[in-house]
C-alpha cells in the first residue's frame, strides 16, 4: 500500500507541470488564466466529490460498492476518452 501511494504521488507530481506546458502551447494568452483556474481547481473538487460520494456509497450499500462504482466510472470515462 505504501509503494502504491508513493507511485501515485510520483505520477501526480508531473500533472501540474504538464498542465502548464499544455496550456502554454494550446491556449490563447487571453484564455489561459481562466482555463488554468478550471484545471487546477478540478483537482481538489474531484477529491471533495469523491470523499462525499464514497461516504454515501459505503453507508447506503457496502464498502466494495465504492470500488465498483469508481471503477465503472473510470471505465466509462476511458471509453469516451480513447
N, CA and C of each residue as an Amber inpcrd file, in Angstrom:
protein
   246
   0.8260000  -1.1890000   0.0000000   0.0000000   0.0000000   0.0000000
   0.8720000   1.2550000   0.0000000   1.9390000   1.2320000   0.7360000
   2.8280000   2.3970000   0.7920000   3.4970000   2.6190000  -0.5620000
   3.9280000   1.5400000  -1.2100000   4.5660000   1.6550000  -2.5180000
   3.5770000   2.2040000  -3.5420000   2.3330000   1.7620000  -3.4660000
   1.3040000   2.2620000  -4.3830000   1.0670000   3.7470000  -4.1660000
   1.0100000   4.1770000  -2.9240000   0.7930000   5.5890000  -2.6220000
   1.9650000   6.4410000  -3.0940000   3.1760000   5.9430000  -2.9480000
   4.3490000   6.6630000  -3.4420000   4.3070000   6.7680000  -4.9600000
   3.9180000   5.6880000  -5.6330000   3.8000000   5.7110000  -7.0920000
   2.7340000   6.7000000  -7.5480000   1.6270000   6.7770000  -6.8280000
   0.5940000   7.7590000  -7.1640000   1.1210000   9.1740000  -6.9970000
   1.8670000   9.4200000  -5.9350000   2.4410000  10.7460000  -5.7150000
   3.4210000  11.1360000  -6.7980000   4.2320000  10.1980000  -7.2380000
   5.1850000  10.4740000  -8.3100000   4.4400000  10.7840000  -9.6070000
   3.3770000  10.0260000  -9.8840000   2.5950000  10.2730000 -11.0870000
   1.8450000  11.5870000 -11.0470000   1.2860000  11.9150000  -9.8930000
   0.5310000  13.1600000  -9.7620000   1.4370000  14.3820000  -9.7100000
   2.6800000  14.2020000  -9.3380000   3.5940000  15.3410000  -9.2540000
   3.8310000  15.9570000 -10.6270000   3.7950000  15.1530000 -11.6600000
   4.0480000  15.6640000 -13.0120000   2.8250000  16.3190000 -13.6300000
   1.6530000  16.1080000 -13.0520000   0.4190000  16.6200000 -13.6590000
   0.4150000  18.1370000 -13.7370000   0.7750000  18.8170000 -12.6710000
   0.7130000  20.2760000 -12.6520000   1.6310000  20.8890000 -13.6920000
   2.8550000  20.4250000 -13.7830000   3.7600000  20.9920000 -14.7840000
   3.3180000  20.6360000 -16.1930000   2.7180000  19.4790000 -16.3790000
   2.1980000  19.1220000 -17.7030000   1.0240000  20.0120000 -18.0900000
   0.1640000  20.3400000 -17.1190000  -0.9700000  21.2230000 -17.3990000
  -0.4680000  22.6010000 -17.8350000   0.5300000  23.1300000 -17.1540000
   1.0730000  24.4430000 -17.5320000   1.6840000  24.3990000 -18.9320000
   2.3810000  23.3200000 -19.2320000   3.0090000  23.1800000 -20.5380000
   1.9450000  23.0970000 -21.6370000   0.9250000  22.2820000 -21.4210000
  -0.1420000  22.1660000 -22.4170000  -0.8850000  23.4820000 -22.6070000
  -1.1500000  24.1740000 -21.5220000  -1.8600000  25.4510000 -21.6180000
  -1.0430000  26.4760000 -22.3940000   0.2550000  26.5020000 -22.1890000
   1.0750000  27.4770000 -22.8990000   1.1540000  27.1790000 -24.3890000
   0.9990000  25.9270000 -24.7680000   1.0740000  25.5630000 -26.1860000
  -0.2720000  25.6220000 -26.9010000  -1.3550000  25.2840000 -26.1950000
  -2.6340000  25.0950000 -26.8640000  -3.6230000  26.2400000 -26.6810000
  -3.4720000  27.0310000 -25.6620000  -4.4690000  28.0700000 -25.3760000
  -3.9570000  29.4420000 -25.7700000  -4.8960000  30.2830000 -26.1720000
  -4.5560000  31.6690000 -26.4630000  -4.1980000  32.3830000 -25.1570000
  -3.3250000  33.3760000 -25.2130000  -2.9120000  34.0580000 -23.9760000
  -4.0730000  34.6260000 -23.1680000  -5.1110000  35.1380000 -23.8210000
  -6.2360000  35.7130000 -23.0760000  -7.1420000  34.6490000 -22.4660000
  -6.9850000  33.3880000 -22.8330000  -7.8060000  32.3050000 -22.2790000
  -7.0850000  31.4900000 -21.2100000  -5.8070000  31.7010000 -21.0530000
  -5.0070000  30.8340000 -20.1840000  -5.3870000  30.9190000 -18.7080000
  -5.6090000  32.1030000 -18.1860000  -5.8590000  32.2110000 -16.7480000
  -7.1680000  31.5300000 -16.3570000  -8.2090000  31.6930000 -17.1490000
  -9.4810000  31.0370000 -16.8380000  -9.3470000  29.5160000 -16.9690000
  -8.6850000  29.0690000 -18.0140000  -8.5150000  27.6250000 -18.2070000
  -7.6790000  27.0110000 -17.0890000  -6.6270000  27.7100000 -16.6650000
  -5.7950000  27.1860000 -15.5840000  -6.5740000  27.1390000 -14.2760000
  -7.4350000  28.1280000 -14.0530000  -8.2540000  28.1270000 -12.8420000
  -9.1620000  26.9070000 -12.8110000  -9.7950000  26.6180000 -13.9310000
 -10.6850000  25.4540000 -14.0050000  -9.8970000  24.1610000 -13.8320000
  -8.7500000  24.0540000 -14.5180000  -7.9760000  22.8080000 -14.4500000
  -7.3900000  22.5690000 -13.0600000  -6.8190000  23.5920000 -12.4620000
  -6.1910000  23.4140000 -11.1570000  -7.2440000  23.2370000 -10.0530000
  -8.3720000  23.9240000 -10.1430000  -9.4080000  23.7530000  -9.1220000
 -10.1310000  22.4210000  -9.2620000 -10.0290000  21.7930000 -10.4080000
 -10.6590000  20.4830000 -10.5960000 -10.0280000  19.3940000  -9.7410000
  -8.7790000  19.5440000  -9.3880000  -8.1040000  18.5120000  -8.5810000
  -8.6980000  18.4310000  -7.1770000  -8.7800000  19.5260000  -6.4040000
  -9.4030000  19.4060000  -5.0760000 -10.9140000  19.1780000  -5.1490000
 -11.5680000  19.6880000  -6.1970000 -13.0060000  19.4460000  -6.3210000
 -13.2890000  17.9600000  -6.5640000 -12.4550000  17.3220000  -7.3450000
 -12.6030000  15.8850000  -7.5600000 -12.4100000  15.0970000  -6.2750000
 -11.4550000  15.5190000  -5.4600000 -11.2430000  14.8710000  -4.1700000
 -12.4460000  15.0530000  -3.2620000 -12.9800000  16.2620000  -3.2170000
 -14.1460000  16.5360000  -2.3850000 -15.3580000  15.7160000  -2.8360000
 -15.6110000  15.6750000  -4.1160000 -16.7480000  14.9040000  -4.6390000
 -16.5520000  13.4160000  -4.3550000 -15.3360000  12.9280000  -4.5270000
 -15.0720000  11.5130000  -4.2600000 -15.2560000  11.1740000  -2.7880000
 -14.8170000  12.0590000  -1.8890000 -14.9880000  11.8000000  -0.4560000
 -16.4650000  11.7560000  -0.0690000 -17.2340000  12.7080000  -0.5620000
 -18.6650000  12.7360000  -0.2400000 -19.4030000  11.5550000  -0.8600000
 -19.0780000  11.2370000  -2.1020000 -19.7420000  10.1300000  -2.7850000
 -19.3770000   8.7890000  -2.1630000 -18.1170000   8.6040000  -1.8350000
 -17.7070000   7.3210000  -1.2630000 -18.3230000   7.1090000   0.1180000
 -18.4570000   8.1690000   0.8890000 -19.1100000   8.0390000   2.1950000
 -20.5620000   7.6140000   2.0290000 -21.2590000   8.2250000   1.0810000
 -22.6540000   7.8760000   0.8290000 -22.7760000   6.4370000   0.3240000
 -21.8860000   6.0300000  -0.5780000 -21.9400000   4.6660000  -1.1060000
 -21.7100000   3.6310000  -0.0110000 -20.7590000   3.8930000   0.8660000
 -20.4550000   2.9390000   1.9370000 -21.6040000   2.8560000   2.9290000
 -22.1950000   3.9940000   3.2770000 -23.3010000   3.9760000   4.2280000
 -24.5580000   3.3670000   3.6320000 -24.8040000   3.5850000   2.3460000
 -26.0190000   3.0880000   1.7150000 -25.9160000   1.6020000   1.3900000
 -24.8130000   1.1710000   0.8100000 -24.6440000  -0.2250000   0.4520000
 -23.5280000  -0.8330000   1.2910000 -22.3500000  -0.9900000   0.7290000
 -21.2230000  -1.5420000   1.4860000 -19.9320000  -1.0000000   0.8870000
 -18.8320000  -1.2700000   1.5490000 -17.5800000  -0.6950000   1.0890000
 -17.1240000  -1.2080000  -0.2710000 -17.3810000  -2.4710000  -0.6730000
 -16.9470000  -2.8660000  -2.0310000 -17.6800000  -2.1060000  -3.1430000
 -18.8910000  -1.6300000  -2.8590000 -19.6540000  -0.8930000  -3.8640000
 -18.9020000   0.3550000  -4.3080000 -18.1900000   0.9770000  -3.3880000
 -17.4280000   2.1740000  -3.7190000 -16.3880000   1.8640000  -4.7920000
 -15.6800000   0.7620000  -4.6620000 -14.6530000   0.4060000  -5.6350000
 -15.2680000   0.0560000  -6.9850000 -16.3930000  -0.6590000  -6.9710000
 -17.0640000  -0.9940000  -8.2250000 -17.5920000   0.2590000  -8.9170000
 -18.1680000   1.1840000  -8.1590000 -18.7370000   2.3950000  -8.7460000
 -17.6450000   3.2670000  -9.3720000 -16.5600000   3.4920000  -8.6550000
 -15.4920000   4.3280000  -9.2010000 -14.7590000   3.6150000 -10.3350000
 -14.6360000   2.3040000 -10.2510000 -14.0380000   1.5460000 -11.3480000
 -14.8800000   1.6200000 -12.6050000 -16.1970000   1.4940000 -12.4520000
 -17.0930000   1.6020000 -13.5960000 -17.0500000   3.0080000 -14.1850000
 -17.0360000   4.0030000 -13.3310000 -16.9450000   5.3860000 -13.8000000
 -15.6410000   5.6250000 -14.5730000 -14.5470000   5.0900000 -14.0810000
 -13.2690000   5.2130000 -14.7880000 -13.2740000   4.4850000 -16.1190000
 -13.9180000   3.3260000 -16.1640000 -14.0130000   2.5670000 -17.4120000
 -14.8370000   3.3230000 -18.4480000 -15.9740000   3.8710000 -18.0250000
 -16.8140000   4.6520000 -18.9490000 -16.0700000   5.8840000 -19.4370000
 -15.3600000   6.5590000 -18.5470000 -14.5550000   7.7170000 -18.9440000
 -13.5030000   7.3200000 -19.9620000 -12.8370000   6.1850000 -19.7520000
 -11.8030000   5.7140000 -20.6800000 -12.3940000   5.3900000 -22.0490000
 -13.6190000   4.8610000 -22.0770000 -14.2540000   4.5790000 -23.3700000
 -14.4630000   5.8620000 -24.1800000 -14.8830000   6.9200000 -23.5130000
 -15.0980000   8.1770000 -24.2170000 -13.7700000   8.8660000 -24.5420000
 -12.7710000   8.6960000 -23.6840000 -11.5040000   9.3920000 -23.8860000
 -10.6980000   8.7770000 -25.0250000 -10.6720000   7.4420000 -25.0560000
  -9.8570000   6.7690000 -26.0790000 -10.7260000   6.3500000 -27.2290000
